[in-house]
Amino acid sequence: MRRSMRSLLVATAAAALVLPLCAVSAANATPPGFSSADKDALRNQAPSDLAIGSAVWGKQQLTDYDPAAPTEYQQVLGAQFSSLTPENDMKWDAIHPAPGVYDFASADALVAYAEANHQQVRGHTLLWHSQNPAWVTEAGAAWTCDQARDVLEDHIRTVVGHFKGRIYEWDVANEIFQDTWDNGGVRLRTEANPFLRACADDPVALLVDAFRWAHEADPDAVLFLNDYNAEGVNEKTDAYYELAERMLDAGAPLGGFGAQGHLSLLYGFDTSIQANFERFAALGLQVAVTEADVRIPLLEGETGPTPEQVAVQAERYDAMLEACLNVTACSSFTVWGFPDANSWVPDVFPGEGWATILEDDYSPKPAFDAMLRSLQDATPGVSPRRG
Ligand code: XIL
């Protein structure tokens, strides 16, 4: 029988209202209204040195936030997670819609919600080939490298500076390598990314400076490279490893490597995640799973997955989490939103779905239960945290 989270959440949310709000000092400081006796909350069961996050679209879910009357979604988000990633609110098209025009409204709402719920925020993202506003894609076609650098520097300093001290990890550069199957194989996206294109003569120099600008704007934020198909040891992560070495040699304040963790049951599972994380950790970097979801191909006429698919999904979520738990340098594990009704998967991968860890009524799937058990077994500060 499925457990419902509803009663637990309503009780804890009510208790939260009478406590004063204060800054979070640790990823998993017990949120108001919770005690260590609450065994059903991921954030409570996580070791204290690992943030457990979710993506959230602030514009859709948080701009109406009233601490006295949170929506059920907002209650679950606050109860379960110690970290939030803006699913869209800090992307260029949302936050910098026209030259010189910055719109922080929904990102500010997200950060305010996070702070009210004693959560940390992962910033996402400052340099990407996707979700750029028209003015960047159009004007960018004719940019010289100096022009592109000026635009990017202004953006990074303004956005990172706006949130200074309130973001613990920033995905500075997202998906900067193209895939093996694209023309030319794994190499920097000097065609699709307008900034890398303008500076294609020396894209690494641009990356080094992008990280420097971010670091100057917020010296406390840990600055990440982030990508998909970057979980295990493969051609793409080999390229990232080399890039990370080059950037560190050049003095870049690179602090972390993020594997997005968008998996599908259509493909095999790479068991080398821990080995991959360990090699980046050996460079002195933090690692993270930044956007985990496990999508399931749904048969025509079927409304849900088979029991076997459900079990495999749970194993894969848990395997990603365990890789993170087994590497002390893994600082955060983030799922890419919940419940399925909010997931990006059906829009982008037709025929696939059921990708998140919670049902649409917020009851836990086996994937959630598997993760909760792994977190309960883990010990903070010990490598591996699961002994
Ligand atoms: C996705 C969002 O979930 C969608 O709402 C949006 O329409 C497209 O982008 N890799 C990333 C994320 O780094 O920013 C993407 O998020 C998913 C893939």
mmCIF file of C-alpha atoms and ligand atoms in Angstrom:
data_model
loop_
_atom_site.group_PDB
_atom_site.id
_atom_site.type_symbol
_atom_site.label_atom_id
_atom_site.label_comp_id
_atom_site.label_asym_id
_atom_site.label_seq_id
_atom_site.Cartn_x
_atom_site.Cartn_y
_atom_site.Cartn_z
ATOM 1 C CA MET A 1 0.000 0.000 0.000
ATOM 2 C CA ARG A 2 1.268 3.477 -0.799
ATOM 3 C CA ARG A 3 1.985 5.849 2.020
ATOM 4 C CA SER A 4 0.634 9.341 1.726
ATOM 5 C CA MET A 5 2.874 12.208 2.793
ATOM 6 C CA ARG A 6 0.015 14.549 3.253
ATOM 7 C CA SER A 7 -0.622 14.280 7.008
ATOM 8 C CA LEU A 8 3.074 14.515 7.847
ATOM 9 C CA LEU A 9 3.523 17.591 5.702
ATOM 10 C CA VAL A 10 0.505 19.475 6.951
ATOM 11 C CA ALA A 11 1.556 18.934 10.576
ATOM 12 C CA THR A 12 5.162 19.992 10.044
ATOM 13 C CA ALA A 13 4.298 23.023 7.937
ATOM 14 C CA ALA A 14 1.990 24.331 10.655
ATOM 15 C CA ALA A 15 4.738 23.951 13.255
ATOM 16 C CA ALA A 16 7.159 25.830 10.998
ATOM 17 C CA LEU A 17 5.165 29.029 11.270
ATOM 18 C CA VAL A 18 5.850 29.678 14.929
ATOM 19 C CA LEU A 19 9.629 29.461 14.628
ATOM 20 C CA PRO A 20 11.817 32.436 13.667
ATOM 21 C CA LEU A 21 13.633 32.275 10.346
ATOM 22 C CA CYS A 22 17.373 32.325 10.426
ATOM 23 C CA ALA A 23 20.195 31.738 8.001
ATOM 24 C CA VAL A 24 21.169 28.164 7.178
ATOM 25 C CA SER A 25 24.662 27.276 8.251
ATOM 26 C CA ALA A 26 24.771 23.637 7.191
ATOM 27 C CA ALA A 27 23.181 21.882 4.257
ATOM 28 C CA ASN A 28 20.958 19.801 6.432
ATOM 29 C CA ALA A 29 20.261 21.929 9.467
ATOM 30 C CA THR A 30 16.978 20.596 10.760
ATOM 31 C CA PRO A 31 14.257 22.743 9.240
ATOM 32 C CA PRO A 32 11.641 24.284 11.490
ATOM 33 C CA GLY A 33 9.053 21.813 12.596
ATOM 34 C CA PHE A 34 11.143 18.764 11.866
ATOM 35 C CA SER A 35 12.973 16.526 14.243
ATOM 36 C CA SER A 36 15.353 13.669 13.627
ATOM 37 C CA ALA A 37 12.374 11.443 14.374
ATOM 38 C CA ASP A 38 10.929 12.331 10.962
ATOM 39 C CA LYS A 39 12.144 9.359 9.011
ATOM 40 C CA ASP A 40 10.324 10.147 5.781
ATOM 41 C CA ALA A 41 12.230 13.272 4.757
ATOM 42 C CA LEU A 42 15.244 12.918 2.472
ATOM 43 C CA ARG A 43 16.804 16.096 3.829
ATOM 44 C CA ASN A 44 16.608 14.867 7.415
ATOM 45 C CA GLN A 45 18.132 11.510 6.670
ATOM 46 C CA ALA A 46 20.993 12.757 4.514
ATOM 47 C CA PRO A 47 24.462 12.945 6.027
ATOM 48 C CA SER A 48 25.168 16.505 7.144
ATOM 49 C CA ASP A 49 27.787 17.037 4.411
ATOM 50 C CA LEU A 50 25.453 16.203 1.524
ATOM 51 C CA ALA A 51 22.725 18.534 0.245
ATOM 52 C CA ILE A 52 19.666 16.841 -1.235
ATOM 53 C CA GLY A 53 18.056 19.035 -3.852
ATOM 54 C CA SER A 54 15.249 19.413 -6.322
ATOM 55 C CA ALA A 55 14.799 21.609 -9.356
ATOM 56 C CA VAL A 56 11.859 23.984 -9.078
ATOM 57 C CA TRP A 57 10.418 26.460 -11.548
ATOM 58 C CA GLY A 58 10.033 29.495 -9.318
ATOM 59 C CA LYS A 59 7.920 31.426 -11.809
ATOM 60 C CA GLN A 60 5.317 28.671 -11.871
ATOM 61 C CA GLN A 61 5.524 27.380 -8.305
ATOM 62 C CA LEU A 62 6.885 29.964 -5.919
ATOM 63 C CA THR A 63 5.895 33.516 -6.881
ATOM 64 C CA ASP A 64 2.644 33.114 -4.894
ATOM 65 C CA TYR A 65 4.441 31.725 -1.822
ATOM 66 C CA ASP A 66 2.770 32.693 1.446
ATOM 67 C CA PRO A 67 4.514 31.114 4.444
ATOM 68 C CA ALA A 68 1.184 31.141 6.268
ATOM 69 C CA ALA A 69 -0.549 29.200 3.508
ATOM 70 C CA PRO A 70 1.898 27.156 1.427
ATOM 71 C CA THR A 71 0.562 25.027 -1.401
ATOM 72 C CA GLU A 72 0.878 21.274 -1.006
ATOM 73 C CA TYR A 73 3.698 21.333 -3.568
ATOM 74 C CA GLN A 74 5.524 24.021 -1.584
ATOM 75 C CA GLN A 75 5.137 21.976 1.600
ATOM 76 C CA VAL A 76 6.651 18.872 0.012
ATOM 77 C CA LEU A 77 9.477 20.915 -1.530
ATOM 78 C CA GLY A 78 10.333 22.401 1.855
ATOM 79 C CA ALA A 79 9.951 19.163 3.774
ATOM 80 C CA GLN A 80 12.011 16.912 1.534
ATOM 81 C CA PHE A 81 14.877 18.980 0.157
ATOM 82 C CA SER A 82 17.755 21.000 1.600
ATOM 83 C CA SER A 83 18.777 22.521 -1.742
ATOM 84 C CA LEU A 84 16.921 24.051 -4.697
ATOM 85 C CA THR A 85 17.995 24.583 -8.304
ATOM 86 C CA PRO A 86 16.042 27.068 -10.426
ATOM 87 C CA GLU A 87 14.783 24.928 -13.307
ATOM 88 C CA ASN A 88 14.501 27.964 -15.596
ATOM 89 C CA ASP A 89 14.469 31.180 -13.548
ATOM 90 C CA MET A 90 18.192 31.992 -13.729
ATOM 91 C CA LYS A 91 18.689 31.097 -17.394
ATOM 92 C CA TRP A 92 19.591 33.912 -19.766
ATOM 93 C CA ASP A 93 16.164 34.190 -21.422
ATOM 94 C CA ALA A 94 14.479 34.575 -18.024
ATOM 95 C CA ILE A 95 16.948 36.806 -16.213
ATOM 96 C CA HIS A 96 18.462 38.925 -19.019
ATOM 97 C CA PRO A 97 15.682 39.244 -21.615
ATOM 98 C CA ALA A 98 17.008 42.371 -23.379
ATOM 99 C CA PRO A 99 20.375 44.161 -23.535
ATOM 100 C CA GLY A 100 20.926 45.898 -20.206
ATOM 101 C CA VAL A 101 17.610 44.577 -18.829
ATOM 102 C CA TYR A 102 17.738 42.150 -15.929
ATOM 103 C CA ASP A 103 14.593 40.588 -14.463
ATOM 104 C CA PHE A 104 15.243 38.952 -11.115
ATOM 105 C CA ALA A 105 11.609 38.641 -9.996
ATOM 106 C CA SER A 106 11.069 34.893 -10.129
ATOM 107 C CA ALA A 107 14.663 34.013 -9.182
ATOM 108 C CA ASP A 108 14.341 36.315 -6.154
ATOM 109 C CA ALA A 109 11.084 34.573 -5.199
ATOM 110 C CA LEU A 110 12.855 31.220 -5.400
ATOM 111 C CA VAL A 111 15.781 32.337 -3.238
ATOM 112 C CA ALA A 112 13.396 33.894 -0.694
ATOM 113 C CA TYR A 113 11.401 30.662 -0.514
ATOM 114 C CA ALA A 114 14.616 28.655 -0.085
ATOM 115 C CA GLU A 115 15.847 30.860 2.737
ATOM 116 C CA ALA A 116 12.465 30.744 4.488
ATOM 117 C CA ASN A 117 12.676 26.951 4.336
ATOM 118 C CA HIS A 118 16.327 26.735 5.371
ATOM 119 C CA GLN A 119 17.474 25.512 2.000
ATOM 120 C CA GLN A 120 20.572 26.297 -0.029
ATOM 121 C CA VAL A 121 20.434 27.329 -3.702
ATOM 122 C CA ARG A 122 22.424 25.953 -6.680
ATOM 123 C CA GLY A 123 22.670 28.636 -9.358
ATOM 124 C CA HIS A 124 21.932 27.437 -12.914
ATOM 125 C CA THR A 125 23.365 28.580 -15.355
ATOM 126 C CA LEU A 126 25.637 31.340 -16.757
ATOM 127 C CA LEU A 127 27.039 30.053 -20.048
ATOM 128 C CA TRP A 128 24.953 27.678 -22.175
ATOM 129 C CA HIS A 129 23.955 27.215 -25.825
ATOM 130 C CA SER A 130 20.257 26.843 -24.997
ATOM 131 C CA GLN A 131 17.506 29.115 -23.636
ATOM 132 C CA ASN A 132 19.335 32.259 -24.679
ATOM 133 C CA PRO A 133 17.165 35.309 -25.486
ATOM 134 C CA ALA A 134 16.691 36.303 -29.125
ATOM 135 C CA TRP A 135 19.004 39.302 -28.735
ATOM 136 C CA VAL A 136 21.883 36.981 -27.848
ATOM 137 C CA THR A 137 21.289 34.460 -30.593
ATOM 138 C CA GLU A 138 20.748 37.204 -33.200
ATOM 139 C CA ALA A 139 23.398 39.767 -32.266
ATOM 140 C CA GLY A 140 25.716 36.948 -31.206
ATOM 141 C CA ALA A 141 26.040 35.771 -34.782
ATOM 142 C CA ALA A 142 28.158 38.846 -35.563
ATOM 143 C CA TRP A 143 30.047 39.256 -32.276
ATOM 144 C CA THR A 144 33.783 39.554 -32.181
ATOM 145 C CA CYS A 145 35.407 37.751 -29.271
ATOM 146 C CA ASP A 146 35.875 41.073 -27.426
ATOM 147 C CA GLN A 147 32.179 41.886 -27.818
ATOM 148 C CA ALA A 148 31.124 38.429 -26.624
ATOM 149 C CA ARG A 149 33.477 38.700 -23.639
ATOM 150 C CA ASP A 150 32.038 42.086 -22.647
ATOM 151 C CA VAL A 151 28.463 40.787 -22.790
ATOM 152 C CA LEU A 152 29.312 37.640 -20.840
ATOM 153 C CA GLU A 153 31.363 39.495 -18.229
ATOM 154 C CA ASP A 154 28.555 41.966 -17.597
ATOM 155 C CA HIS A 155 26.048 39.108 -17.295
ATOM 156 C CA ILE A 156 28.134 37.007 -14.942
ATOM 157 C CA ARG A 157 29.154 39.888 -12.689
ATOM 158 C CA THR A 158 25.588 41.216 -12.530
ATOM 159 C CA VAL A 159 23.799 37.904 -11.928
ATOM 160 C CA VAL A 160 26.330 36.322 -9.574
ATOM 161 C CA GLY A 161 26.737 39.651 -7.772
ATOM 162 C CA HIS A 162 22.972 40.010 -7.353
ATOM 163 C CA PHE A 163 22.838 36.737 -5.387
ATOM 164 C CA LYS A 164 26.217 37.138 -3.661
ATOM 165 C CA GLY A 165 26.438 35.054 -0.484
ATOM 166 C CA ARG A 166 23.130 33.286 -1.139
ATOM 167 C CA ILE A 167 24.207 30.630 -3.663
ATOM 168 C CA TYR A 168 26.489 27.793 -2.597
ATOM 169 C CA GLU A 169 27.188 26.244 -6.008
ATOM 170 C CA TRP A 170 26.947 27.781 -9.471
ATOM 171 C CA ASP A 171 26.762 25.846 -12.729
ATOM 172 C CA VAL A 172 28.937 28.403 -14.502
ATOM 173 C CA ALA A 173 29.298 26.495 -17.781
ATOM 174 C CA ASN A 174 26.609 24.058 -18.907
ATOM 175 C CA GLU A 175 26.846 21.465 -21.682
ATOM 176 C CA ILE A 176 29.883 23.042 -23.325
ATOM 177 C CA PHE A 177 30.924 19.807 -25.023
ATOM 178 C CA GLN A 178 28.924 18.407 -27.902
ATOM 179 C CA ASP A 179 28.109 14.710 -28.036
ATOM 180 C CA THR A 180 30.140 11.930 -29.572
ATOM 181 C CA TRP A 181 27.465 11.337 -32.167
ATOM 182 C CA ASP A 182 27.428 14.959 -33.362
ATOM 183 C CA ASN A 183 29.509 15.872 -36.348
ATOM 184 C CA GLY A 184 33.117 16.016 -35.251
ATOM 185 C CA GLY A 185 32.722 14.038 -32.028
ATOM 186 C CA VAL A 186 33.376 15.333 -28.535
ATOM 187 C CA ARG A 187 34.653 18.880 -28.758
ATOM 188 C CA LEU A 188 33.714 22.247 -27.328
ATOM 189 C CA ARG A 189 30.466 23.638 -28.723
ATOM 190 C CA THR A 190 32.088 26.375 -30.739
ATOM 191 C CA GLU A 191 29.150 26.372 -33.143
ATOM 192 C CA ALA A 192 25.984 26.226 -31.030
ATOM 193 C CA ASN A 193 27.209 28.343 -28.106
ATOM 194 C CA PRO A 194 27.364 32.007 -29.236
ATOM 195 C CA PHE A 195 30.098 32.931 -26.752
ATOM 196 C CA LEU A 196 32.319 29.974 -27.520
ATOM 197 C CA ARG A 197 31.697 30.585 -31.222
ATOM 198 C CA ALA A 198 32.856 34.198 -31.057
ATOM 199 C CA CYS A 199 35.937 33.108 -29.113
ATOM 200 C CA ALA A 200 36.529 29.870 -31.015
ATOM 201 C CA ASP A 201 40.216 30.734 -31.444
ATOM 202 C CA ASP A 202 40.775 30.218 -27.721
ATOM 203 C CA PRO A 203 37.604 28.996 -26.022
ATOM 204 C CA VAL A 204 39.488 27.799 -22.939
ATOM 205 C CA ALA A 205 40.684 31.335 -22.242
ATOM 206 C CA LEU A 206 37.061 32.478 -22.276
ATOM 207 C CA LEU A 207 36.077 29.690 -19.877
ATOM 208 C CA VAL A 208 38.907 30.562 -17.498
ATOM 209 C CA ASP A 209 37.776 34.188 -17.457
ATOM 210 C CA ALA A 210 34.095 33.251 -17.030
ATOM 211 C CA PHE A 211 35.032 31.370 -13.861
ATOM 212 C CA ARG A 212 37.218 34.277 -12.702
ATOM 213 C CA TRP A 213 34.395 36.794 -13.151
ATOM 214 C CA ALA A 214 32.023 34.544 -11.206
ATOM 215 C CA HIS A 215 34.554 34.047 -8.435
ATOM 216 C CA GLU A 216 35.188 37.763 -8.116
ATOM 217 C CA ALA A 217 31.461 38.402 -7.894
ATOM 218 C CA ASP A 218 30.934 35.757 -5.184
ATOM 219 C CA PRO A 219 34.104 34.240 -3.721
ATOM 220 C CA ASP A 220 32.116 31.803 -1.542
ATOM 221 C CA ALA A 221 30.226 30.032 -4.331
ATOM 222 C CA VAL A 222 31.726 26.768 -5.614
ATOM 223 C CA LEU A 223 31.903 27.015 -9.392
ATOM 224 C CA PHE A 224 30.937 24.018 -11.544
ATOM 225 C CA LEU A 225 31.199 22.609 -15.018
ATOM 226 C CA ASN A 226 27.984 20.628 -15.673
ATOM 227 C CA ASP A 227 26.802 18.272 -18.419
ATOM 228 C CA TYR A 228 24.674 15.282 -19.405
ATOM 229 C CA ASN A 229 26.100 11.878 -20.415
ATOM 230 C CA ALA A 230 28.774 12.817 -17.941
ATOM 231 C CA GLU A 231 28.064 10.294 -15.208
ATOM 232 C CA GLY A 232 30.549 7.542 -16.017
ATOM 233 C CA VAL A 233 34.040 7.365 -17.436
ATOM 234 C CA ASN A 234 33.548 7.964 -21.176
ATOM 235 C CA GLU A 235 34.816 10.039 -24.075
ATOM 236 C CA LYS A 236 32.922 13.112 -22.957
ATOM 237 C CA THR A 237 34.112 12.954 -19.348
ATOM 238 C CA ASP A 238 37.667 12.285 -20.562
ATOM 239 C CA ALA A 239 37.377 15.607 -22.416
ATOM 240 C CA TYR A 240 36.059 17.290 -19.257
ATOM 241 C CA TYR A 241 38.887 15.838 -17.220
ATOM 242 C CA GLU A 242 41.454 17.297 -19.610
ATOM 243 C CA LEU A 243 39.652 20.620 -19.686
ATOM 244 C CA ALA A 244 39.505 20.742 -15.879
ATOM 245 C CA GLU A 245 43.260 20.135 -15.697
ATOM 246 C CA ARG A 246 43.926 22.886 -18.243
ATOM 247 C CA MET A 247 41.663 25.336 -16.454
ATOM 248 C CA LEU A 248 43.199 24.601 -13.061
ATOM 249 C CA ASP A 249 46.692 24.962 -14.529
ATOM 250 C CA ALA A 250 45.661 28.351 -15.862
ATOM 251 C CA GLY A 251 44.536 29.381 -12.376
ATOM 252 C CA ALA A 252 40.782 29.213 -12.952
ATOM 253 C CA PRO A 253 38.704 29.053 -9.749
ATOM 254 C CA LEU A 254 37.037 25.863 -10.938
ATOM 255 C CA GLY A 255 35.543 24.105 -7.923
ATOM 256 C CA GLY A 256 33.290 21.338 -9.124
ATOM 257 C CA PHE A 257 32.157 18.895 -11.760
ATOM 258 C CA GLY A 258 28.449 18.124 -12.111
ATOM 259 C CA ALA A 259 26.930 15.082 -13.785
ATOM 260 C CA GLN A 260 23.340 15.923 -14.669
ATOM 261 C CA GLY A 261 22.081 12.345 -14.278
ATOM 262 C CA HIS A 262 19.340 12.354 -16.924
ATOM 263 C CA LEU A 263 18.968 8.606 -17.463
ATOM 264 C CA SER A 264 16.550 6.538 -19.554
ATOM 265 C CA LEU A 265 15.558 2.892 -19.327
ATOM 266 C CA LEU A 266 15.994 2.824 -23.103
ATOM 267 C CA TYR A 267 19.746 2.717 -22.563
ATOM 268 C CA GLY A 268 22.141 0.670 -20.461
ATOM 269 C CA PHE A 269 23.449 1.839 -17.133
ATOM 270 C CA ASP A 270 27.048 2.957 -16.735
ATOM 271 C CA THR A 271 28.532 1.486 -13.567
ATOM 272 C CA SER A 272 31.637 3.677 -13.597
ATOM 273 C CA ILE A 273 30.040 6.730 -11.947
ATOM 274 C CA GLN A 274 31.992 6.370 -8.723
ATOM 275 C CA ALA A 275 35.269 5.907 -10.607
ATOM 276 C CA ASN A 276 34.503 9.024 -12.629
ATOM 277 C CA PHE A 277 33.685 11.056 -9.524
ATOM 278 C CA GLU A 278 36.849 9.833 -7.851
ATOM 279 C CA ARG A 279 39.103 11.066 -10.644
ATOM 280 C CA PHE A 280 37.566 14.559 -10.539
ATOM 281 C CA ALA A 281 37.787 14.534 -6.735
ATOM 282 C CA ALA A 282 41.484 13.677 -7.076
ATOM 283 C CA LEU A 283 41.918 16.970 -8.968
ATOM 284 C CA GLY A 284 40.672 18.695 -5.837
ATOM 285 C CA LEU A 285 37.180 19.312 -7.193
ATOM 286 C CA GLN A 286 33.805 18.722 -5.645
ATOM 287 C CA VAL A 287 31.437 16.547 -7.628
ATOM 288 C CA ALA A 288 27.629 16.490 -7.726
ATOM 289 C CA VAL A 289 24.659 14.831 -9.327
ATOM 290 C CA THR A 290 22.811 17.916 -10.468
ATOM 291 C CA GLU A 291 19.656 16.971 -12.414
ATOM 292 C CA ALA A 292 18.768 13.338 -11.711
ATOM 293 C CA ASP A 293 15.769 11.751 -13.358
ATOM 294 C CA VAL A 294 15.184 8.292 -14.816
ATOM 295 C CA ARG A 295 12.672 8.249 -17.625
ATOM 296 C CA ILE A 296 10.702 5.191 -18.630
ATOM 297 C CA PRO A 297 9.475 4.305 -22.122
ATOM 298 C CA LEU A 298 5.728 3.888 -21.720
ATOM 299 C CA LEU A 299 3.943 1.408 -23.938
ATOM 300 C CA GLU A 300 1.117 2.747 -26.052
ATOM 301 C CA GLY A 301 -2.199 2.325 -24.247
ATOM 302 C CA GLU A 302 -0.479 1.857 -20.878
ATOM 303 C CA THR A 303 -0.906 4.573 -18.285
ATOM 304 C CA GLY A 304 2.005 3.530 -16.118
ATOM 305 C CA PRO A 305 5.199 1.486 -16.086
ATOM 306 C CA THR A 306 5.523 -2.240 -15.435
ATOM 307 C CA PRO A 307 6.672 -3.455 -11.985
ATOM 308 C CA GLU A 308 10.010 -4.406 -13.567
ATOM 309 C CA GLN A 309 10.491 -0.897 -14.948
ATOM 310 C CA VAL A 310 9.603 0.591 -11.577
ATOM 311 C CA ALA A 311 12.234 -1.607 -9.909
ATOM 312 C CA VAL A 312 14.942 -0.736 -12.439
ATOM 313 C CA GLN A 313 14.174 2.961 -12.056
ATOM 314 C CA ALA A 314 14.637 2.664 -8.288
ATOM 315 C CA GLU A 315 17.963 0.853 -8.771
ATOM 316 C CA ARG A 316 19.286 3.559 -11.081
ATOM 317 C CA TYR A 317 18.331 6.494 -8.874
ATOM 318 C CA ASP A 318 19.851 4.664 -5.954
ATOM 319 C CA ALA A 319 23.030 3.785 -7.847
ATOM 320 C CA MET A 320 23.606 7.454 -8.699
ATOM 321 C CA LEU A 321 23.010 8.399 -5.073
ATOM 322 C CA GLU A 322 25.318 5.673 -3.808
ATOM 323 C CA ALA A 323 28.115 6.798 -6.129
ATOM 324 C CA CYS A 324 27.703 10.230 -4.552
ATOM 325 C CA LEU A 325 27.620 8.810 -1.021
ATOM 326 C CA ASN A 326 30.760 6.811 -1.722
ATOM 327 C CA VAL A 327 32.782 9.888 -2.670
ATOM 328 C CA THR A 328 33.145 12.417 0.137
ATOM 329 C CA ALA A 329 33.761 15.187 -2.406
ATOM 330 C CA CYS A 330 30.170 14.737 -3.636
ATOM 331 C CA SER A 331 28.515 17.807 -2.174
ATOM 332 C CA SER A 332 24.985 17.685 -3.551
ATOM 333 C CA PHE A 333 22.515 15.306 -5.140
ATOM 334 C CA THR A 334 19.654 17.025 -6.948
ATOM 335 C CA VAL A 335 16.586 15.516 -8.631
ATOM 336 C CA TRP A 336 15.229 17.378 -11.654
ATOM 337 C CA GLY A 337 11.834 18.290 -10.234
ATOM 338 C CA PHE A 338 8.747 16.453 -9.048
ATOM 339 C CA PRO A 339 6.093 15.145 -9.394
ATOM 340 C CA ASP A 340 5.760 13.687 -12.887
ATOM 341 C CA ALA A 341 3.197 16.360 -13.766
ATOM 342 C CA ASN A 342 5.976 18.967 -13.509
ATOM 343 C CA SER A 343 8.644 16.965 -15.311
ATOM 344 C CA TRP A 344 10.260 18.224 -18.512
ATOM 345 C CA VAL A 345 10.537 14.649 -19.816
ATOM 346 C CA PRO A 346 7.225 14.094 -21.686
ATOM 347 C CA ASP A 347 7.673 17.392 -23.572
ATOM 348 C CA VAL A 348 11.194 16.631 -24.722
ATOM 349 C CA PHE A 349 11.211 12.827 -24.999
ATOM 350 C CA PRO A 350 7.910 11.749 -26.579
ATOM 351 C CA GLY A 351 6.858 8.268 -25.421
ATOM 352 C CA GLU A 352 8.880 8.480 -22.196
ATOM 353 C CA GLY A 353 7.718 9.593 -18.771
ATOM 354 C CA TRP A 354 7.180 8.644 -15.104
ATOM 355 C CA ALA A 355 10.692 9.984 -14.541
ATOM 356 C CA THR A 356 10.554 11.554 -11.056
ATOM 357 C CA ILE A 357 10.651 10.063 -7.542
ATOM 358 C CA LEU A 358 7.166 11.121 -6.446
ATOM 359 C CA GLU A 359 3.726 10.246 -7.781
ATOM 360 C CA ASP A 360 1.434 13.087 -8.800
ATOM 361 C CA ASP A 361 -0.274 12.869 -5.370
ATOM 362 C CA TYR A 362 3.203 13.220 -3.786
ATOM 363 C CA SER A 363 3.263 9.666 -2.503
ATOM 364 C CA PRO A 364 6.734 8.097 -2.736
ATOM 365 C CA LYS A 365 7.750 5.755 -5.534
ATOM 366 C CA PRO A 366 10.129 2.840 -4.870
ATOM 367 C CA ALA A 367 12.927 5.099 -6.153
ATOM 368 C CA PHE A 368 12.220 7.527 -3.305
ATOM 369 C CA ASP A 369 12.165 4.698 -0.764
ATOM 370 C CA ALA A 370 15.453 3.288 -2.072
ATOM 371 C CA MET A 371 17.112 6.706 -1.789
ATOM 372 C CA LEU A 372 15.746 7.271 1.694
ATOM 373 C CA ARG A 373 17.147 3.936 2.861
ATOM 374 C CA SER A 374 20.571 4.691 1.396
ATOM 375 C CA LEU A 375 20.648 8.076 3.103
ATOM 376 C CA GLN A 376 19.642 6.521 6.418
ATOM 377 C CA ASP A 377 22.568 4.094 6.158
ATOM 378 C CA ALA A 378 25.127 6.804 5.412
ATOM 379 C CA THR A 379 27.593 8.436 7.785
ATOM 380 C CA PRO A 380 28.712 12.061 7.350
ATOM 381 C CA GLY A 381 32.356 12.867 6.760
ATOM 382 C CA VAL A 382 33.410 9.261 6.267
ATOM 383 C CA SER A 383 34.725 8.047 2.936
ATOM 384 C CA PRO A 384 32.886 6.125 1.704
ATOM 385 C CA ARG A 385 29.943 7.486 3.624
ATOM 386 C CA ARG A 386 28.337 4.102 3.107
ATOM 387 C CA GLY A 387 30.865 1.803 4.745
HETATM 388 C C1 XIL B 1 15.047 22.019 -18.892
HETATM 389 C C2 XIL B 1 13.845 22.412 -18.058
HETATM 390 O O1 XIL B 1 13.554 21.357 -17.171
HETATM 391 C C3 XIL B 1 12.650 22.709 -18.943
HETATM 392 O O2 XIL B 1 11.567 23.243 -18.176
HETATM 393 C C4 XIL B 1 13.032 23.701 -20.052
HETATM 394 O O3 XIL B 1 11.937 23.860 -20.946
HETATM 395 C C5 XIL B 1 14.236 23.191 -20.816
HETATM 396 O O4 XIL B 1 15.308 22.974 -19.911
HETATM 397 N N1 XIL B 1 19.808 20.149 -18.984
HETATM 398 C C6 XIL B 1 19.827 21.296 -18.236
HETATM 399 C C7 XIL B 1 18.539 21.873 -17.768
HETATM 400 O O5 XIL B 1 20.904 21.771 -17.848
HETATM 401 O O6 XIL B 1 18.603 23.279 -17.657
HETATM 402 C C8 XIL B 1 17.383 21.471 -18.648
HETATM 403 O O7 XIL B 1 16.189 21.938 -18.051
HETATM 404 C C9 XIL B 1 17.365 19.974 -18.837
HETATM 405 C C10 XIL B 1 18.634 19.501 -19.485
#
